[in-house]
CSV table of C-alpha atoms in Angstrom, one decimal:
chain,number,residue,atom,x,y,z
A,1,UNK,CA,-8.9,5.5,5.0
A,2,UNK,CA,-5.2,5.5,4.7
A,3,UNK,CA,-5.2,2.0,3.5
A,4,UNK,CA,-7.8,3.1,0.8
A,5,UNK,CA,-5.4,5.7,-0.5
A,6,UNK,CA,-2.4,3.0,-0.9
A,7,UNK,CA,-4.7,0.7,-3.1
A,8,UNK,CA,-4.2,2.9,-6.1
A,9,UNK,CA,-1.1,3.5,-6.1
A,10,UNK,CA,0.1,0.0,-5.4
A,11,UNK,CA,-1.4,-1.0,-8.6
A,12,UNK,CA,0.3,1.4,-10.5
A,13,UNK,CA,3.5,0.4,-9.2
A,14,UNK,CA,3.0,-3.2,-10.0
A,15,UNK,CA,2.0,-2.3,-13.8
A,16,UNK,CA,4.8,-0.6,-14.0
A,17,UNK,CA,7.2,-3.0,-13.1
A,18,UNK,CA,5.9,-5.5,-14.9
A,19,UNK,CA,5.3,-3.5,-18.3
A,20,UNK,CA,9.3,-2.4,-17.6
A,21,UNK,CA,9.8,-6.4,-17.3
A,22,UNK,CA,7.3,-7.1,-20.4
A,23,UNK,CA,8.8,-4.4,-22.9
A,24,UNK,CA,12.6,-4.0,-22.0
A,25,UNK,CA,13.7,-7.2,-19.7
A,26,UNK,CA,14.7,-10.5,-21.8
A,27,UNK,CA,16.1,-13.3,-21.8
A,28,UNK,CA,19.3,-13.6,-23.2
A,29,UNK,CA,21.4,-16.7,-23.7
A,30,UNK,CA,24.9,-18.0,-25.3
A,31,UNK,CA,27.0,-21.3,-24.6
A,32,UNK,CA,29.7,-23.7,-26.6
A,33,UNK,CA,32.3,-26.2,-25.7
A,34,UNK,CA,34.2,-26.6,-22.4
A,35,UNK,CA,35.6,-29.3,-20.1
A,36,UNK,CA,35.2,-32.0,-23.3
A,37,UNK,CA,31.4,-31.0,-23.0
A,38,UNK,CA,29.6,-27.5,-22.9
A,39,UNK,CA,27.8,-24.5,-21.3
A,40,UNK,CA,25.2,-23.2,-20.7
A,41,UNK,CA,24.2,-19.6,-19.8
A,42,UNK,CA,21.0,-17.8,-19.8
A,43,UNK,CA,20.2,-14.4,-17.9
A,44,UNK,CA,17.8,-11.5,-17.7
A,45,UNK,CA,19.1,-8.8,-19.5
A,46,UNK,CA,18.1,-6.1,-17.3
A,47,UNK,CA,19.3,-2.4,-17.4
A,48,UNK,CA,22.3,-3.0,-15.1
A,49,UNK,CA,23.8,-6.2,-17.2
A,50,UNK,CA,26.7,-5.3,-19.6
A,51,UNK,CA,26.6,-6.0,-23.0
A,52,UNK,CA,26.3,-9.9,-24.1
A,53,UNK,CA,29.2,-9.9,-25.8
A,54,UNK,CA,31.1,-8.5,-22.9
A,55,UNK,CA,29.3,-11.5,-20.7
A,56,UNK,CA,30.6,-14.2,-23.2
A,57,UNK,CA,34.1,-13.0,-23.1
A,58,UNK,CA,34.5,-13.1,-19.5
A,59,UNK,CA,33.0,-16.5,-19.1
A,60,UNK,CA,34.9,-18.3,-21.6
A,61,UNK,CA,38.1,-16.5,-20.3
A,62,UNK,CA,36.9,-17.9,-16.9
A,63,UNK,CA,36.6,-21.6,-18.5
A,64,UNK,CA,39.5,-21.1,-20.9
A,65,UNK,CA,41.7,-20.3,-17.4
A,66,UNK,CA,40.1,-23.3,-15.2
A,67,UNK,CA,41.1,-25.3,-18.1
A,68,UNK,CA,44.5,-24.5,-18.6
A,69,UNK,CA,44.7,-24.8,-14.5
A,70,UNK,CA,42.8,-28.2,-14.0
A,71,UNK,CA,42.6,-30.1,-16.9
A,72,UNK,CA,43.9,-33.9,-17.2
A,73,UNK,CA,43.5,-33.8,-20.8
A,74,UNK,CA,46.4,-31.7,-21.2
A,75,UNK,CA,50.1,-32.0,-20.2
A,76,UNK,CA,50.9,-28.1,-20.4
A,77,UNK,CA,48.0,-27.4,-17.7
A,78,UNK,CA,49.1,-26.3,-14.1
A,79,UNK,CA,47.8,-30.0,-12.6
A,80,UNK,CA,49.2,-32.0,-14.6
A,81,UNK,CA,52.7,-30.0,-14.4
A,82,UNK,CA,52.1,-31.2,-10.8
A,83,UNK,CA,51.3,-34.6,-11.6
A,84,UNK,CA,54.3,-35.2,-13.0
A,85,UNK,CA,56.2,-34.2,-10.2
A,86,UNK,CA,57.8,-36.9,-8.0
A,87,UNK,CA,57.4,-37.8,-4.2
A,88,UNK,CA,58.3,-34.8,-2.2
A,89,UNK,CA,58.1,-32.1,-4.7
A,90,UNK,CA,56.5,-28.4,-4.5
A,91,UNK,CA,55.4,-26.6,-7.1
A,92,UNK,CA,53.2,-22.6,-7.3
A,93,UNK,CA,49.5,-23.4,-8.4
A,94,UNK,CA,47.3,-20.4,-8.4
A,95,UNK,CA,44.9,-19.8,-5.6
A,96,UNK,CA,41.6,-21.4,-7.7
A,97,UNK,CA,43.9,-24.8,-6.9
A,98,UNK,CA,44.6,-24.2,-4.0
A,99,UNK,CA,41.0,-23.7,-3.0
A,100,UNK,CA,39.9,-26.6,-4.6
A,101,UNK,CA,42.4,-28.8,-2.7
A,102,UNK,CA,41.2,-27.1,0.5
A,103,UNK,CA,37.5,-28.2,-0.5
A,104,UNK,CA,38.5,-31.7,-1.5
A,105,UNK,CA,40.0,-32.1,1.8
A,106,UNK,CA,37.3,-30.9,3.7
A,107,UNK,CA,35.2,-33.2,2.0
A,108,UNK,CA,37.6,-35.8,2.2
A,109,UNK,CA,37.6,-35.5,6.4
A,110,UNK,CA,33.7,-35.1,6.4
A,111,UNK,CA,32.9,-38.5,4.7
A,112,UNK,CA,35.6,-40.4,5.7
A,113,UNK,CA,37.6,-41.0,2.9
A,114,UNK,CA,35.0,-41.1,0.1
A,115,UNK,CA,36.0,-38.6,-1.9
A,116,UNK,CA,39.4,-37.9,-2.8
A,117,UNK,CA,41.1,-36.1,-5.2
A,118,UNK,CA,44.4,-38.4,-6.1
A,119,UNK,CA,42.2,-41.4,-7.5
A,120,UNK,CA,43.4,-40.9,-11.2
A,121,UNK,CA,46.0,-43.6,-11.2
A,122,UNK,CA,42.8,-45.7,-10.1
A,123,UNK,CA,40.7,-44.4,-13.1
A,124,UNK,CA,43.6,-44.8,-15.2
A,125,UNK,CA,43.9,-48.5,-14.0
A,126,UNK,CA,40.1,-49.4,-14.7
A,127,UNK,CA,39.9,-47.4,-18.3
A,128,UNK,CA,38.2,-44.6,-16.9
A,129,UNK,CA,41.0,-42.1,-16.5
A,130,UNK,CA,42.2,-39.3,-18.9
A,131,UNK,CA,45.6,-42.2,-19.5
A,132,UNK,CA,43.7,-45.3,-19.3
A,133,UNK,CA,44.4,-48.1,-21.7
A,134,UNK,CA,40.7,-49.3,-22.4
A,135,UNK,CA,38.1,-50.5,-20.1
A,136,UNK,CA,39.4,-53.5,-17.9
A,137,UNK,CA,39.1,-55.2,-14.9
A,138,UNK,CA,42.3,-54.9,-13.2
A,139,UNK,CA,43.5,-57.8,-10.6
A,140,UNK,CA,43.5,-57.2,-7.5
A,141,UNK,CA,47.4,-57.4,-6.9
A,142,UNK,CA,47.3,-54.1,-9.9
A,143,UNK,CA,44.7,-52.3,-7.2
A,144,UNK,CA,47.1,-52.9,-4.0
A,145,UNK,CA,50.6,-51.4,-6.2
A,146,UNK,CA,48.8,-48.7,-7.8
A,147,UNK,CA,46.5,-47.4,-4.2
A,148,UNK,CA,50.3,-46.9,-2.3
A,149,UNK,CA,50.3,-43.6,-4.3
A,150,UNK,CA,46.9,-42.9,-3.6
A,151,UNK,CA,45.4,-40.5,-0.4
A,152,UNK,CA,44.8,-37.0,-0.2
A,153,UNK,CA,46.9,-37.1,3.2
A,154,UNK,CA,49.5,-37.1,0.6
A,155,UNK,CA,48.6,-33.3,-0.5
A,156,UNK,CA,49.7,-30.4,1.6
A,157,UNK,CA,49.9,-26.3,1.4
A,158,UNK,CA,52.9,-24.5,2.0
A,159,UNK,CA,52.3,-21.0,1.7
A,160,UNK,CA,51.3,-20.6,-2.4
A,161,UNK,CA,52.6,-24.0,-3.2
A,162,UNK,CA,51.2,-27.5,-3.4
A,163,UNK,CA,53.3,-30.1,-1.9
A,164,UNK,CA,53.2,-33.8,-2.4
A,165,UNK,CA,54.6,-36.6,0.1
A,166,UNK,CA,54.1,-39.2,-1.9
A,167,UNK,CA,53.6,-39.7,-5.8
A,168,UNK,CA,49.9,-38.8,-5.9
A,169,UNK,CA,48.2,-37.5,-8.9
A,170,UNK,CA,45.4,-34.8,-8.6
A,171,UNK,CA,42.2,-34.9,-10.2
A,172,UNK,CA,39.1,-32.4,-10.2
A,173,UNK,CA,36.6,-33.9,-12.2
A,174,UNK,CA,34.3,-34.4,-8.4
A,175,UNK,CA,34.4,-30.9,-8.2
A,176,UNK,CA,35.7,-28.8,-11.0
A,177,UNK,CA,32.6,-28.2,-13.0
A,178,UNK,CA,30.9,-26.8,-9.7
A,179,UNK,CA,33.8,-24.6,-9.1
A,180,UNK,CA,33.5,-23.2,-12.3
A,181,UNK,CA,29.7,-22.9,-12.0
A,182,UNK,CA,30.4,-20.6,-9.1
A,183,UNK,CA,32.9,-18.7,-10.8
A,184,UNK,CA,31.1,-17.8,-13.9
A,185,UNK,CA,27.9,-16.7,-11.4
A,186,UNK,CA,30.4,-14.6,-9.4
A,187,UNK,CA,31.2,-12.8,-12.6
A,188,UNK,CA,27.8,-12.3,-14.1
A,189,UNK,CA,26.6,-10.9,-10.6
A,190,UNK,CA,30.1,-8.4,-10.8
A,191,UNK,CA,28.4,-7.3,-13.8
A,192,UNK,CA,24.9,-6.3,-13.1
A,193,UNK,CA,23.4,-9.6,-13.9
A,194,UNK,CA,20.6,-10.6,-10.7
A,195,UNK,CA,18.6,-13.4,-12.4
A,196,UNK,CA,20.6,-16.3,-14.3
A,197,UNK,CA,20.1,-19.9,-15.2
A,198,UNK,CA,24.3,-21.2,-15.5
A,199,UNK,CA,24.9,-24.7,-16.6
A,200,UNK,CA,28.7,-26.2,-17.1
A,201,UNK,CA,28.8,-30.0,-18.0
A,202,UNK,CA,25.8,-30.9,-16.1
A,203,UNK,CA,26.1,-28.9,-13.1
A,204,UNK,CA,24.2,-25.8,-12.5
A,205,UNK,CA,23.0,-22.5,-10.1
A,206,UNK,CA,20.3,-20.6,-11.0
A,207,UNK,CA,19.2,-17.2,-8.9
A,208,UNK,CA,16.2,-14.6,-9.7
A,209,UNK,CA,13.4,-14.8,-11.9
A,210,UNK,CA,12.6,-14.5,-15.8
A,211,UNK,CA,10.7,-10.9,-16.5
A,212,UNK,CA,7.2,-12.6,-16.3
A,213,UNK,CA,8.0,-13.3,-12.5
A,214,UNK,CA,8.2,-17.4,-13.4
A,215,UNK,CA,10.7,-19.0,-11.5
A,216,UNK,CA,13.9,-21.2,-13.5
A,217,UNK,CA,12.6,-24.6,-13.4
A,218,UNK,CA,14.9,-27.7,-14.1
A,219,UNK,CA,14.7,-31.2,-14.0
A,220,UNK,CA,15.9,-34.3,-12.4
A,221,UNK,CA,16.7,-36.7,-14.6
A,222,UNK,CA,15.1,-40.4,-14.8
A,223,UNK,CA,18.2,-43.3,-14.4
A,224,UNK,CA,17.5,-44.5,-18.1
A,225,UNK,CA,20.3,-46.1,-20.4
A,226,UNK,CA,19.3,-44.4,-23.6
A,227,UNK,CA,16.8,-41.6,-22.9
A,228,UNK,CA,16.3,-38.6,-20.7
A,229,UNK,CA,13.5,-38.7,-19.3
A,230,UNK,CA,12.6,-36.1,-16.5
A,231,UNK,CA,11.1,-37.7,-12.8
A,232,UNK,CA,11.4,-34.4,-10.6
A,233,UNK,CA,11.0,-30.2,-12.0
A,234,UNK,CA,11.9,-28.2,-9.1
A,235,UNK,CA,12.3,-24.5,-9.3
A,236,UNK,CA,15.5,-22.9,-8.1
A,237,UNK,CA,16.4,-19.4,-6.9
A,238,UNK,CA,19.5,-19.0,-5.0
A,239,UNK,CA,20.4,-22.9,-5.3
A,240,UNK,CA,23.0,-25.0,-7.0
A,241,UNK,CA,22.0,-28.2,-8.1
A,242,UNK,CA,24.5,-31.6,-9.0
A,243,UNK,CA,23.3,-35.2,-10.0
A,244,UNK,CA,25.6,-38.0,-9.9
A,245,UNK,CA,24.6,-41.9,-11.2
A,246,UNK,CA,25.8,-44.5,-12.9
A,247,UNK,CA,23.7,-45.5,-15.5
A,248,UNK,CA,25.5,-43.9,-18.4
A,249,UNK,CA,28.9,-44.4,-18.0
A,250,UNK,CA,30.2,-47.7,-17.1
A,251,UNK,CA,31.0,-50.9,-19.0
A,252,UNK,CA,29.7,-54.8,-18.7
A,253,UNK,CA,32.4,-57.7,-18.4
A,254,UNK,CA,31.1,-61.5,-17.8
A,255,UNK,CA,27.8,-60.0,-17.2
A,256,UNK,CA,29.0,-57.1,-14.7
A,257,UNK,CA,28.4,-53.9,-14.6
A,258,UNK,CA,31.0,-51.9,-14.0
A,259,UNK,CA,30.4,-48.3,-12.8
A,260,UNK,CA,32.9,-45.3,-14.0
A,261,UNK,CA,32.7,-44.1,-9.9
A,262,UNK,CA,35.3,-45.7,-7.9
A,263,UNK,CA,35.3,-46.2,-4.1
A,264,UNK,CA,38.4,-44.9,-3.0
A,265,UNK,CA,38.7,-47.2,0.4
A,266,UNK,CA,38.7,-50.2,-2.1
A,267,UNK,CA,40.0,-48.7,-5.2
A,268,UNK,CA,37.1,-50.3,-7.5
A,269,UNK,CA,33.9,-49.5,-8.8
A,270,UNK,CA,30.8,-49.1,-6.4
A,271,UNK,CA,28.8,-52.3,-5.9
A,272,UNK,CA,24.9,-51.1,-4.7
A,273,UNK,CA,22.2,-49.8,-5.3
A,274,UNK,CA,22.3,-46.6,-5.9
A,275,UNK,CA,21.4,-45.4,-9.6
A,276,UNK,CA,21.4,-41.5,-9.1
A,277,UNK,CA,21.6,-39.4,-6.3
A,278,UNK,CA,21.2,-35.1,-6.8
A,279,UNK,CA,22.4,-32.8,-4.1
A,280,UNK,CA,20.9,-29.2,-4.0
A,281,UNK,CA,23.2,-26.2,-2.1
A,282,UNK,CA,24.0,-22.9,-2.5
A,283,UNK,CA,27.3,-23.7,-3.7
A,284,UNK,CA,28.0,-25.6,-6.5
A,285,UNK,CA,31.5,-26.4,-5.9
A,286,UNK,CA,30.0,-28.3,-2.9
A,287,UNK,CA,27.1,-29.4,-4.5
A,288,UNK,CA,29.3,-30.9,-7.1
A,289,UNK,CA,31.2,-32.9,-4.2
A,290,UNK,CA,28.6,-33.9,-1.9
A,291,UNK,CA,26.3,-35.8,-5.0
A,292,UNK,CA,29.8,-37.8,-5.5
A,293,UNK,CA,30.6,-38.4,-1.7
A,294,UNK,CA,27.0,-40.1,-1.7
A,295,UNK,CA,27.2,-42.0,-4.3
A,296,UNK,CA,30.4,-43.6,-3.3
A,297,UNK,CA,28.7,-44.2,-0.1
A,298,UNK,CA,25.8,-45.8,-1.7
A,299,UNK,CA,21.8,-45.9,-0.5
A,300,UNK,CA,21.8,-46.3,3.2
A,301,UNK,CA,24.9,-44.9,4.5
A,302,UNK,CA,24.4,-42.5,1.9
A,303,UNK,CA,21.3,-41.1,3.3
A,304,UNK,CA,22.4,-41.1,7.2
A,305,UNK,CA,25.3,-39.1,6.0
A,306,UNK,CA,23.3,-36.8,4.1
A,307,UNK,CA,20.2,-36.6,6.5
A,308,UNK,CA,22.6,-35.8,9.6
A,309,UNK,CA,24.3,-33.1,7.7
A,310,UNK,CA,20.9,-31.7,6.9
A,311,UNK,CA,21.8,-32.2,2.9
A,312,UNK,CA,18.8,-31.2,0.4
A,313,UNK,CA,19.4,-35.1,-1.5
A,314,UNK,CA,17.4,-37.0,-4.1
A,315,UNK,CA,18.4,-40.5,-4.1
A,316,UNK,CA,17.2,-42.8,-7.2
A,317,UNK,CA,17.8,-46.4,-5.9
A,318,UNK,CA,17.0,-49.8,-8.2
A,319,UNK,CA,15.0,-52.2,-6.6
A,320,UNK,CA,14.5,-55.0,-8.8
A,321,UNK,CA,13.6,-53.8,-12.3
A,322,UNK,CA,11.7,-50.9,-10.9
A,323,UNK,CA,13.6,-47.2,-9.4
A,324,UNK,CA,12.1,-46.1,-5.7
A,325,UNK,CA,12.9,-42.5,-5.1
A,326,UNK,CA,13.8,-41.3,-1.3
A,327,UNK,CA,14.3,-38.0,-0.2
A,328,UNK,CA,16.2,-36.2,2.8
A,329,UNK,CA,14.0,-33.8,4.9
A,330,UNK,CA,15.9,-31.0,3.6
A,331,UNK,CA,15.6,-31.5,0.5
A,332,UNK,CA,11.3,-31.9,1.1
A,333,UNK,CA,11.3,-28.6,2.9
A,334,UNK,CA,12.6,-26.9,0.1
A,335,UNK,CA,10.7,-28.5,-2.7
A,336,UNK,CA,8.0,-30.3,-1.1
A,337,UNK,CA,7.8,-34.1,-0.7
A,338,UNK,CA,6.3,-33.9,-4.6
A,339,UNK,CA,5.1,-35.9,-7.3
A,340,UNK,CA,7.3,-38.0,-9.8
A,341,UNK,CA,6.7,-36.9,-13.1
C-alpha cells in the first residue's frame, strides 16, 4: 500500500525536474586564446551559476595570471625571472609555483627520473624549446655539457622562495595546462557552477551532466599525421583526462623520426613504440604528468608503471604499419574494456 502511494508522486517529481532542466537549464559556452593555443569551456547554466560574463572574466584572469607566472615565451614572467638566475640563487614565486614544483617532484621520485621539470636547455638544444635555434640533432658531446645543469634535485623550497643549486632552468609545459584545468574548475564550482566540460590546450575535466541527463562524452584521439580521427568516446563525470603522443610534433633527419618528448636519463628524444598514451584522474594537474611520465617510459615499462600504480591508461602502440591498443585494468573498470571506434 504505502509503496502504491509513493508511485505518484515519484513521477511528478521526476517531471518536474526534468521540465525545470528542459525549459530553464542550458548549456552555455565561451573560449579564446591561451598558452599559444586555446580554451575551452562549456557549463550548465543552472540557477546557482553567476552570470557568463562574470564566468569569463574570472577564467581568463586565472589564465592571464598562470601565464604571466609560468610562461617560457616571455622574459617578464615569474619563471623565467627565475631562469635567469645563476647557481645558487633564491628568488619569491607565488604559491601556484611552488605547488607545481612540489608536484613535479613528486612525480619526478615516483618514476624515477622521467619527468622533470629543468629539461628546457635540452628542448632548447634539439629545436624544441621556447630558445631553440631550429630543429637539429645535437652531438652527443652538446647533450653531456648542456645535461650538467639539468635535474630537479637541483630545485629546492625555502620557506616562499625557489632556490636553485645549480643553473637549472624550469619548465611547466608537462604539467601547466592540467594545473590550470584545475584551477579554472575550482573557480566555476566557487561559483555555483555543478556540471562543466573545461578544456585548456588539450587537456580537460568534465563533472555533472547536460540538462537532458546525457553524460559529457569525449574522445580519444586516433595517432594520425594529418587527421583526427576519434578511436575511443568515453563519458566523464568527475574525471580529468590527458593524452600525450608523438605523432604530431616531431621532425625527420636521414630518415629518423625525431619525437618533440625527451627522455631526461638520456637527454634525447624517445626511441619506442609508443605512439599515444591517455591517462584519466581526478586531477588534471596529475593527469597532465602521469600521460608524459609514460610516454617517456615507453610501452612496457610504461604499463607496469601504470598498472602497479592502479593508473586508468590507454596506450596506442605501433606495431608495424598497424596501431594495437592496450589498456590498464583501471582504466577498463571505469570505461569498460570497449570497442574502437
Amino acid at each position: 500500500m504505502t509503496q502504491a502511494l509513493l508511485q505518484p508522486v515519484i513521477v511528478v517529481a521526476l517531471a518536474t525536474a526534468l521540465t525545470g532542466c528542459l525549459f530553464q537549464d542550458k548549456v552555455e559556452s565561451f573560449g579564446g586564446p591561451t598558452m599559444g593555443s586555446t580554451y575551452s569551456v562549456k557549463y550548465v547554466a543552472g540557477d546557482k551559476a553567476a552570470a557568463k560574463e562574470q564566468l569569463q572574466r574570472e577564467t581568463e584572469s586565472i589564465l592571464a595570471e598562470i601565464d604571466k607566472q609560468l610562461s617560457t615565451y616571455r622574459a617578464d614572467s615569474d619563471i623565467e625571472t627565475f631562469n635567469a638566475l645563476p647557481a645558487h640563487e633564491c628568488m619569491a614565486m607565488p604559491s601556484g609555483v611552488r605547488k607545481l614544483i612540489l608536484a613535479g617532484q613528486q612525480l619526478s621520485e615516483e618514476s624515477n627520473g622521467a619527468l622533470d621539470l629543468t629539461i628546457e636547455p635540452l628542448l632548447n638544444l634539439w629545436g624544441f624549446g621556447p630558445h631553440g635555434r631550429g630543429e637539429r640533432v645535437p652531438s652527443a658531446e652538446e647533450i653531456v655539457s648542456v645535461r650538467q645543469n639539468i635535474g630537479q634535485q637541483y630545485l629546492r623550497i625555502d620557506g616562499e622562495q625557489l632556490c636553485k643549486d645549480a643553473a637549472v632552468q624550469v619548465d611547466f609545459n608537462s604539467i601547466a595546462a592540467g594545473y590550470a584545468v584545475d584551477q579554472v574548475v575550482a573557480a566555476l564550482e566557487a561559483s555555483g557552477v555543478s556540471s562543466y566540460l573545461v578544456e585548456i590546450t588539450g587537456e580537460l575535466k568534465a563533472q555533472g551532466h547536460k540538462p537532458d541527463g546525457s553524460p559529457w562524452r569525449i574522445a580519444i584521439e586516433a595517432p594520425r599525421d594529418n587527421e583526427r580521427v576519434a578511436q575511443r568516446i568515453i563519458e566523464l563525470d568527475g574525471y580529468a583526462v590527458s593524452t600525450s603522443g608523438d605523432y604530431r610534433n616531431y621532425f625527420e633527419r636521414d630518415g629518423k623520426r625525431y619525437s618533440h618528448t625527451l627522455d631526461p636519463q638520456t637527454g634525447a628524444p624517445i626511441d619506442h613504440h609508443l605512439a599515444a598514451v591517455t591517462v584519466v584522474d581526478p586531477s588534471t594537474l596529475r593527469a597532465d604528468g602521469l600521460s608524459t611520465v609514460l610516454m617517456v617510459l615507453g610501452p612496457e615499462r610504461g604499463l607496469t608503471f601504470a598498472t602497479e600504480r592502479k593508473i586508468a591508461a590507454f596506450f596506442v602502440v605501433r606495431e608495424g604499419q598497424e596501431f594495437v591498443s592496450r589498456s590498464t585494468e583501471a582504466f577498463n573498470e571505469l570505461f569498460g574494456a570497449g570497442a574502437e571506434q
